[in-house]
Amino acid sequence: MSVRSNYLTALTLHVFAVLAYALVPAFPLVLKGWYFPGFILLALAGLWISFAFACPACGLSVAWRKIPFNGKTLYGHVPWPPRRCSGCDEPFKD
């Protein structure tokens, strides 16, 4: 599998984990005072996912993307990665 596919798999699993953590009523009952710090840990895991997967050619993060806006080009991290690297323009194999 390619870097893009691995990133999308990890991101999907992370979204399911956050939803389960927020919607399952047993978590606040069992964790009590540790419920909010656990949510912070899940958020940090999401940040790690966005930086951990990198382009094999140039090493730029897969989530880093050029964003055209009002005639200008902005750069930033977005959850959905492009099909080509924003740094070296190499295609990510699917």
Short mmCIF file of C-alpha atoms in Angstrom, two decimals:
data_model
loop_
_atom_site.label_atom_id
_atom_site.label_comp_id
_atom_site.label_asym_id
_atom_site.label_seq_id
_atom_site.Cartn_x
_atom_site.Cartn_y
_atom_site.Cartn_z
CA MET A 1 0.00 0.00 0.00
CA SER A 2 1.09 3.53 -0.62
CA VAL A 3 1.76 6.30 1.86
CA ARG A 4 -1.52 8.01 0.94
CA SER A 5 -3.55 4.84 1.49
CA ASN A 6 -1.84 4.18 4.83
CA TYR A 7 -2.51 7.77 5.91
CA LEU A 8 -6.20 7.53 4.95
CA THR A 9 -6.53 4.22 6.82
CA ALA A 10 -4.95 5.69 9.96
CA LEU A 11 -7.09 8.82 9.72
CA THR A 12 -10.30 6.79 9.33
CA LEU A 13 -9.46 4.62 12.33
CA HIS A 14 -8.67 7.75 14.34
CA VAL A 15 -12.04 9.31 13.47
CA PHE A 16 -13.81 6.11 14.56
CA ALA A 17 -11.85 6.13 17.83
CA VAL A 18 -12.82 9.74 18.57
CA LEU A 19 -16.48 9.03 17.79
CA ALA A 20 -16.48 5.94 19.98
CA TYR A 21 -14.78 7.82 22.82
CA ALA A 22 -17.29 10.66 22.60
CA LEU A 23 -20.48 8.62 22.08
CA VAL A 24 -20.06 5.49 24.22
CA PRO A 25 -21.56 6.35 27.63
CA ALA A 26 -19.32 3.90 29.50
CA PHE A 27 -16.16 5.94 28.97
CA PRO A 28 -17.14 8.93 31.19
CA LEU A 29 -18.52 6.59 33.84
CA VAL A 30 -15.43 4.42 34.05
CA LEU A 31 -12.73 7.06 33.50
CA LYS A 32 -14.40 9.82 35.60
CA GLY A 33 -11.74 12.51 36.06
CA TRP A 34 -9.47 11.01 33.41
CA TYR A 35 -12.06 11.36 30.62
CA PHE A 36 -10.92 14.81 29.42
CA PRO A 37 -7.16 14.01 29.51
CA GLY A 38 -7.96 10.91 27.45
CA PHE A 39 -9.65 13.10 24.87
CA ILE A 40 -6.54 15.32 24.78
CA LEU A 41 -4.42 12.20 24.13
CA LEU A 42 -6.70 11.27 21.23
CA ALA A 43 -6.25 14.77 19.79
CA LEU A 44 -2.46 14.45 20.08
CA ALA A 45 -2.67 11.09 18.31
CA GLY A 46 -4.45 12.85 15.45
CA LEU A 47 -1.65 15.39 15.24
CA TRP A 48 0.90 12.59 15.19
CA ILE A 49 -0.96 10.92 12.32
CA SER A 50 -0.91 14.12 10.26
CA PHE A 51 2.87 14.46 10.62
CA ALA A 52 3.96 10.80 10.64
CA PHE A 53 3.24 9.91 7.03
CA ALA A 54 5.67 11.55 4.62
CA CYS A 55 6.35 11.57 0.88
CA PRO A 56 8.93 8.88 0.06
CA ALA A 57 10.66 11.17 -2.45
CA CYS A 58 11.07 14.45 -0.54
CA GLY A 59 9.98 13.73 3.04
CA LEU A 60 7.20 16.36 3.14
CA SER A 61 4.12 15.46 5.18
CA VAL A 62 1.30 13.87 3.18
CA ALA A 63 -1.23 16.20 4.82
CA TRP A 64 0.67 19.35 3.72
CA ARG A 65 -1.18 20.84 0.79
CA LYS A 66 -1.29 23.85 -1.52
CA ILE A 67 -4.66 25.58 -1.16
CA PRO A 68 -5.65 28.01 -3.93
CA PHE A 69 -7.62 30.89 -2.43
CA ASN A 70 -8.69 34.11 -4.12
CA GLY A 71 -5.89 34.05 -6.68
CA LYS A 72 -3.21 33.30 -4.09
CA THR A 73 -1.66 30.04 -2.98
CA LEU A 74 -1.86 29.17 0.71
CA TYR A 75 -0.16 26.22 2.38
CA GLY A 76 -1.47 24.20 5.29
CA HIS A 77 -2.33 20.84 6.78
CA VAL A 78 -5.66 19.42 5.65
CA PRO A 79 -7.18 16.07 6.61
CA TRP A 80 -7.66 14.83 3.04
CA PRO A 81 -4.32 14.41 1.21
CA PRO A 82 -3.79 15.29 -2.46
CA ARG A 83 -2.97 12.68 -5.11
CA ARG A 84 0.41 14.33 -5.76
CA CYS A 85 3.01 15.63 -3.32
CA SER A 86 2.79 19.39 -2.79
CA GLY A 87 6.58 19.66 -2.51
CA CYS A 88 8.06 17.59 -5.33
CA ASP A 89 4.90 16.89 -7.42
CA GLU A 90 5.50 13.11 -7.31
CA PRO A 91 2.27 11.07 -7.52
CA PHE A 92 1.23 9.01 -4.51
CA LYS A 93 0.48 5.49 -5.70
CA ASP A 94 -2.95 4.15 -4.68
#
